[in-house]
mmCIF file of C-alpha atoms and ligand atoms in Angstrom:
data_model
loop_
_atom_site.group_PDB
_atom_site.id
_atom_site.type_symbol
_atom_site.label_atom_id
_atom_site.label_comp_id
_atom_site.label_asym_id
_atom_site.label_seq_id
_atom_site.Cartn_x
_atom_site.Cartn_y
_atom_site.Cartn_z
ATOM 1 C CA MET A 1 0.000 0.000 0.000
ATOM 2 C CA GLY A 2 1.320 3.457 -0.906
ATOM 3 C CA MET A 3 0.821 6.717 0.877
ATOM 4 C CA SER A 4 -2.325 7.458 -1.151
ATOM 5 C CA ASN A 5 -4.572 6.684 1.815
ATOM 6 C CA LEU A 6 -2.450 8.657 4.182
ATOM 7 C CA THR A 7 -1.949 12.313 4.785
ATOM 8 C CA ARG A 8 0.762 13.392 2.443
ATOM 9 C CA PHE A 9 3.366 15.759 3.703
ATOM 10 C CA GLU A 10 2.802 19.189 2.173
ATOM 11 C CA ALA A 11 6.028 21.091 2.578
ATOM 12 C CA SER A 12 6.993 24.375 1.097
ATOM 13 C CA GLU A 13 10.200 22.728 -0.063
ATOM 14 C CA GLY A 14 8.766 20.505 -2.762
ATOM 15 C CA THR A 15 11.888 18.400 -3.296
ATOM 16 C CA ARG A 16 12.205 17.535 0.359
ATOM 17 C CA ALA A 17 8.534 16.572 0.476
ATOM 18 C CA THR A 18 8.950 14.357 -2.591
ATOM 19 C CA THR A 19 11.992 12.693 -1.053
ATOM 20 C CA LEU A 20 10.173 12.063 2.196
ATOM 21 C CA ASP A 21 7.045 10.731 0.478
ATOM 22 C CA SER A 22 9.133 8.502 -1.740
ATOM 23 C CA ILE A 23 10.955 7.013 1.263
ATOM 24 C CA LEU A 24 7.696 6.414 3.106
ATOM 25 C CA ASP A 25 6.009 4.922 0.021
ATOM 26 C CA ARG A 26 8.864 2.465 -0.450
ATOM 27 C CA THR A 27 8.796 1.550 3.241
ATOM 28 C CA LEU A 28 5.101 0.782 3.018
ATOM 29 C CA ALA A 29 5.719 -1.294 -0.112
ATOM 30 C CA GLY A 30 7.990 -3.501 1.987
ATOM 31 C CA ASP A 31 11.332 -2.182 0.732
ATOM 32 C CA ALA A 32 14.214 -1.716 3.140
ATOM 33 C CA ILE A 33 15.420 1.861 3.347
ATOM 34 C CA SER A 34 19.072 2.849 3.284
ATOM 35 C CA GLU A 35 21.017 4.281 6.208
ATOM 36 C CA ALA A 36 21.060 7.687 4.484
ATOM 37 C CA GLU A 37 17.276 7.562 4.066
ATOM 38 C CA GLY A 38 16.886 6.645 7.735
ATOM 39 C CA VAL A 39 18.978 9.692 8.612
ATOM 40 C CA THR A 40 16.743 11.803 6.362
ATOM 41 C CA LEU A 41 13.728 10.656 8.387
ATOM 42 C CA LEU A 42 15.491 11.397 11.675
ATOM 43 C CA GLU A 43 16.411 14.880 10.503
ATOM 44 C CA GLN A 44 12.830 15.990 9.849
ATOM 45 C CA THR A 45 11.750 18.787 12.158
ATOM 46 C CA ASP A 46 8.645 20.077 10.385
ATOM 47 C CA ALA A 47 5.457 19.091 12.234
ATOM 48 C CA GLY A 48 3.819 17.951 8.979
ATOM 49 C CA ALA A 49 6.781 15.757 8.087
ATOM 50 C CA ILE A 50 6.827 14.204 11.544
ATOM 51 C CA ALA A 51 3.076 13.534 11.327
ATOM 52 C CA ALA A 52 3.577 11.832 7.936
ATOM 53 C CA ILE A 53 6.345 9.617 9.336
ATOM 54 C CA ARG A 54 4.202 8.743 12.343
ATOM 55 C CA GLU A 55 1.252 7.891 10.117
ATOM 56 C CA ALA A 56 3.387 5.710 7.853
ATOM 57 C CA ALA A 57 4.818 3.910 10.889
ATOM 58 C CA ASP A 58 1.318 3.256 12.181
ATOM 59 C CA GLU A 59 0.222 1.956 8.771
ATOM 60 C CA LEU A 60 3.275 -0.303 8.590
ATOM 61 C CA ARG A 61 2.457 -1.643 12.048
ATOM 62 C CA ARG A 62 -1.112 -2.309 10.882
ATOM 63 C CA GLN A 63 0.164 -4.169 7.817
ATOM 64 C CA GLN A 64 2.650 -6.258 9.751
ATOM 65 C CA VAL A 65 0.850 -7.193 12.963
ATOM 66 C CA GLY A 66 -2.645 -5.739 12.776
ATOM 67 C CA ASP A 67 -4.274 -4.771 16.033
ATOM 68 C CA THR A 68 -3.163 -7.799 18.035
ATOM 69 C CA VAL A 69 -1.328 -6.714 21.152
ATOM 70 C CA THR A 70 0.981 -9.174 22.873
ATOM 71 C CA TYR A 71 2.972 -8.950 26.053
ATOM 72 C CA ILE A 72 5.416 -10.886 28.133
ATOM 73 C CA ILE A 73 6.028 -11.016 31.866
ATOM 74 C CA ASN A 74 9.431 -9.660 32.740
ATOM 75 C CA ARG A 75 11.269 -8.295 35.698
ATOM 76 C CA ASN A 76 13.466 -5.232 35.701
ATOM 77 C CA LEU A 77 16.712 -5.697 37.507
ATOM 78 C CA ASN A 78 18.561 -2.414 37.945
ATOM 79 C CA PHE A 79 21.539 -3.875 39.694
ATOM 80 C CA THR A 80 23.266 -0.640 40.700
ATOM 81 C CA ASN A 81 22.452 3.044 40.680
ATOM 82 C CA ILE A 82 26.064 4.043 41.187
ATOM 83 C CA CYS A 83 26.953 5.888 38.033
ATOM 84 C CA GLU A 84 29.886 8.008 36.949
ATOM 85 C CA GLN A 85 27.803 9.864 34.404
ATOM 86 C CA HIS A 86 25.612 12.876 35.206
ATOM 87 C CA CYS A 87 22.801 12.905 32.660
ATOM 88 C CA SER A 88 20.825 16.038 33.434
ATOM 89 C CA PHE A 89 17.427 14.285 33.382
ATOM 90 C CA CYS A 90 18.425 11.369 35.623
ATOM 91 C CA ALA A 91 16.925 10.980 39.104
ATOM 92 C CA PHE A 92 18.205 7.397 39.395
ATOM 93 C CA ARG A 93 21.963 7.795 39.668
ATOM 94 C CA ARG A 94 23.971 8.197 42.864
ATOM 95 C CA ASP A 95 27.644 8.565 43.639
ATOM 96 C CA ALA A 96 29.258 5.706 45.532
ATOM 97 C CA GLY A 97 28.746 6.285 49.255
ATOM 98 C CA GLN A 98 25.940 8.801 48.705
ATOM 99 C CA GLU A 99 22.702 8.226 50.583
ATOM 100 C CA GLY A 100 20.473 5.918 48.554
ATOM 101 C CA ALA A 101 23.357 4.426 46.554
ATOM 102 C CA TYR A 102 23.126 0.671 46.095
ATOM 103 C CA TRP A 103 24.901 -2.143 44.290
ATOM 104 C CA LEU A 104 23.221 -5.539 44.518
ATOM 105 C CA SER A 105 25.315 -8.574 45.345
ATOM 106 C CA LEU A 106 25.292 -11.503 42.958
ATOM 107 C CA ASP A 107 23.262 -13.518 45.482
ATOM 108 C CA VAL A 108 20.527 -10.895 45.578
ATOM 109 C CA MET A 109 20.471 -10.725 41.777
ATOM 110 C CA LEU A 110 20.159 -14.512 41.506
ATOM 111 C CA HIS A 111 17.394 -14.489 44.104
ATOM 112 C CA LYS A 112 15.483 -11.836 42.152
ATOM 113 C CA ALA A 113 15.893 -13.810 38.918
ATOM 114 C CA ARG A 114 14.607 -17.041 40.509
ATOM 115 C CA GLU A 115 11.739 -15.150 42.097
ATOM 116 C CA ALA A 116 10.853 -13.707 38.683
ATOM 117 C CA VAL A 117 10.722 -17.207 37.152
ATOM 118 C CA GLU A 118 8.516 -18.421 40.015
ATOM 119 C CA ARG A 119 6.120 -15.589 39.219
ATOM 120 C CA GLY A 120 5.956 -16.535 35.543
ATOM 121 C CA ALA A 121 8.520 -14.166 34.028
ATOM 122 C CA THR A 122 10.169 -15.229 30.797
ATOM 123 C CA GLU A 123 12.498 -12.255 30.551
ATOM 124 C CA LEU A 124 14.846 -10.308 32.736
ATOM 125 C CA CYS A 125 15.494 -6.719 31.704
ATOM 126 C CA MET A 126 18.790 -5.818 33.276
ATOM 127 C CA GLN A 127 20.436 -2.409 33.283
ATOM 128 C CA GLY A 128 22.408 -0.376 35.741
ATOM 129 C CA GLY A 129 24.461 2.729 36.304
ATOM 130 C CA LEU A 130 27.949 3.101 34.893
ATOM 131 C CA ASN A 131 29.861 1.903 37.909
ATOM 132 C CA PRO A 132 33.639 2.005 37.457
ATOM 133 C CA GLN A 133 34.062 -0.178 40.562
ATOM 134 C CA ALA A 134 32.128 -3.017 38.897
ATOM 135 C CA LYS A 135 35.138 -4.981 37.759
ATOM 136 C CA GLN A 136 36.449 -8.507 38.066
ATOM 137 C CA ASP A 137 40.202 -8.994 37.872
ATOM 138 C CA GLY A 138 40.435 -5.383 36.744
ATOM 139 C CA SER A 139 38.058 -5.925 33.832
ATOM 140 C CA SER A 140 34.643 -4.383 33.442
ATOM 141 C CA LEU A 141 33.648 -6.891 30.754
ATOM 142 C CA ALA A 142 34.666 -9.797 33.009
ATOM 143 C CA TYR A 143 32.304 -8.499 35.706
ATOM 144 C CA TYR A 144 29.384 -8.289 33.286
ATOM 145 C CA LEU A 145 30.161 -11.671 31.700
ATOM 146 C CA ASN A 146 30.220 -13.336 35.107
ATOM 147 C CA LEU A 147 26.879 -11.751 35.918
ATOM 148 C CA VAL A 148 25.333 -13.030 32.713
ATOM 149 C CA ARG A 149 26.756 -16.540 33.069
ATOM 150 C CA GLU A 150 25.605 -16.859 36.673
ATOM 151 C CA LEU A 151 22.105 -15.670 35.820
ATOM 152 C CA LYS A 152 21.833 -17.979 32.810
ATOM 153 C CA GLN A 153 23.102 -20.896 34.855
ATOM 154 C CA ALA A 154 20.529 -20.243 37.585
ATOM 155 C CA CYS A 155 17.653 -19.535 35.186
ATOM 156 C CA PRO A 156 18.515 -20.826 31.700
ATOM 157 C CA GLN A 157 14.953 -20.304 30.490
ATOM 158 C CA LEU A 158 15.078 -16.547 31.118
ATOM 159 C CA HIS A 159 15.675 -14.327 28.119
ATOM 160 C CA LEU A 160 18.193 -11.676 29.088
ATOM 161 C CA HIS A 161 17.302 -8.291 27.660
ATOM 162 C CA ALA A 162 20.329 -6.579 29.037
ATOM 163 C CA PHE A 163 22.715 -3.634 28.963
ATOM 164 C CA SER A 164 21.875 -0.503 27.047
ATOM 165 C CA PRO A 165 24.080 0.983 24.320
ATOM 166 C CA GLN A 166 25.352 3.374 26.989
ATOM 167 C CA GLU A 167 26.570 0.452 29.082
ATOM 168 C CA ILE A 168 28.190 -1.199 26.055
ATOM 169 C CA GLN A 169 30.033 2.041 25.387
ATOM 170 C CA PHE A 170 31.077 2.228 29.049
ATOM 171 C CA ILE A 171 32.401 -1.362 29.145
ATOM 172 C CA ALA A 172 34.274 -0.836 25.877
ATOM 173 C CA GLN A 173 35.905 2.332 27.187
ATOM 174 C CA GLN A 174 36.789 0.798 30.551
ATOM 175 C CA ASP A 175 38.513 -2.183 28.928
ATOM 176 C CA ASN A 176 39.707 -0.472 25.744
ATOM 177 C CA LEU A 177 37.718 -2.823 23.543
ATOM 178 C CA SER A 178 35.594 -2.310 20.452
ATOM 179 C CA TYR A 179 31.812 -2.179 20.775
ATOM 180 C CA ALA A 180 31.592 -5.236 18.514
ATOM 181 C CA ALA A 181 33.894 -7.246 20.804
ATOM 182 C CA VAL A 182 31.859 -6.323 23.895
ATOM 183 C CA ILE A 183 28.527 -7.135 22.246
ATOM 184 C CA ALA A 184 29.824 -10.434 20.849
ATOM 185 C CA ALA A 185 31.200 -11.528 24.233
ATOM 186 C CA LEU A 186 27.966 -10.657 26.053
ATOM 187 C CA GLN A 187 25.906 -12.432 23.415
ATOM 188 C CA GLU A 188 28.131 -15.494 23.660
ATOM 189 C CA ALA A 189 27.671 -15.493 27.455
ATOM 190 C CA GLY A 190 23.880 -15.436 27.176
ATOM 191 C CA VAL A 191 22.557 -11.923 26.529
ATOM 192 C CA GLY A 192 19.600 -12.290 24.175
ATOM 193 C CA SER A 193 18.835 -8.705 23.177
ATOM 194 C CA MET A 194 19.758 -5.102 23.875
ATOM 195 C CA PRO A 195 17.357 -2.606 25.464
ATOM 196 C CA GLY A 196 16.690 0.407 23.303
ATOM 197 C CA THR A 197 17.051 2.901 26.098
ATOM 198 C CA ALA A 198 19.915 5.286 26.820
ATOM 199 C CA ALA A 199 18.999 7.686 24.063
ATOM 200 C CA GLU A 200 21.473 10.107 25.611
ATOM 201 C CA VAL A 201 24.101 8.310 23.520
ATOM 202 C CA LEU A 202 22.535 10.020 20.517
HETATM 203 S S1 SF4 B 301 24.030 6.812 32.403
HETATM 204 FE FE1 SF4 B 301 21.999 6.128 33.080
HETATM 205 S S2 SF4 B 301 22.150 5.952 35.320
HETATM 206 FE FE2 SF4 B 301 23.892 7.161 34.625
HETATM 207 S S3 SF4 B 301 23.255 9.298 34.845
HETATM 208 FE FE3 SF4 B 301 22.802 8.677 32.726
HETATM 209 S S4 SF4 B 301 20.689 7.916 32.736
HETATM 210 FE FE4 SF4 B 301 21.396 8.018 34.885
#
């Protein structure tokens, strides 16, 4: 289905509107868009353009999955709020030693994971602050890998939706590794997917 049934973006800059409509039409026809075209969509600031993108996304959702809504039972495990970063919007982070700062022990994390399974969870969503003390044998990645392996060993059926792009960047910087190496190692250890949060990276 093309954009004919949808509100077309009427921009004063005709070429930009044509480009946008053409990208959205091809998306709705099932074509993959290029990275450059994705950037073009992200760069739109005009309210009409944004409405057209939103409408196309909704139409694509309707085409692909209809109106069926599904859900899973998961548990969020925010294992530490100690964070070296100071994102201006964040009310979660604390400095080490500050009132309210916490860092869960492995035993507590395993207990929470088992408890989640007992309550019917199929997924653990795990994220935490950027804690430079969270290291094993001097390695940040080793700490995270141990966490993942222990959790998967205790609850192999749990899907681990874990560690935001911000945390991947943090681990890579701490251990001087590439993002690809960190992601591959975590995946190998048992991480199933990456949360899409931490938009501050952008
Ligand atoms: S990285 Fe996460 S926990 Fe740390 S300050 Fe930013 S939003 Fe908060």
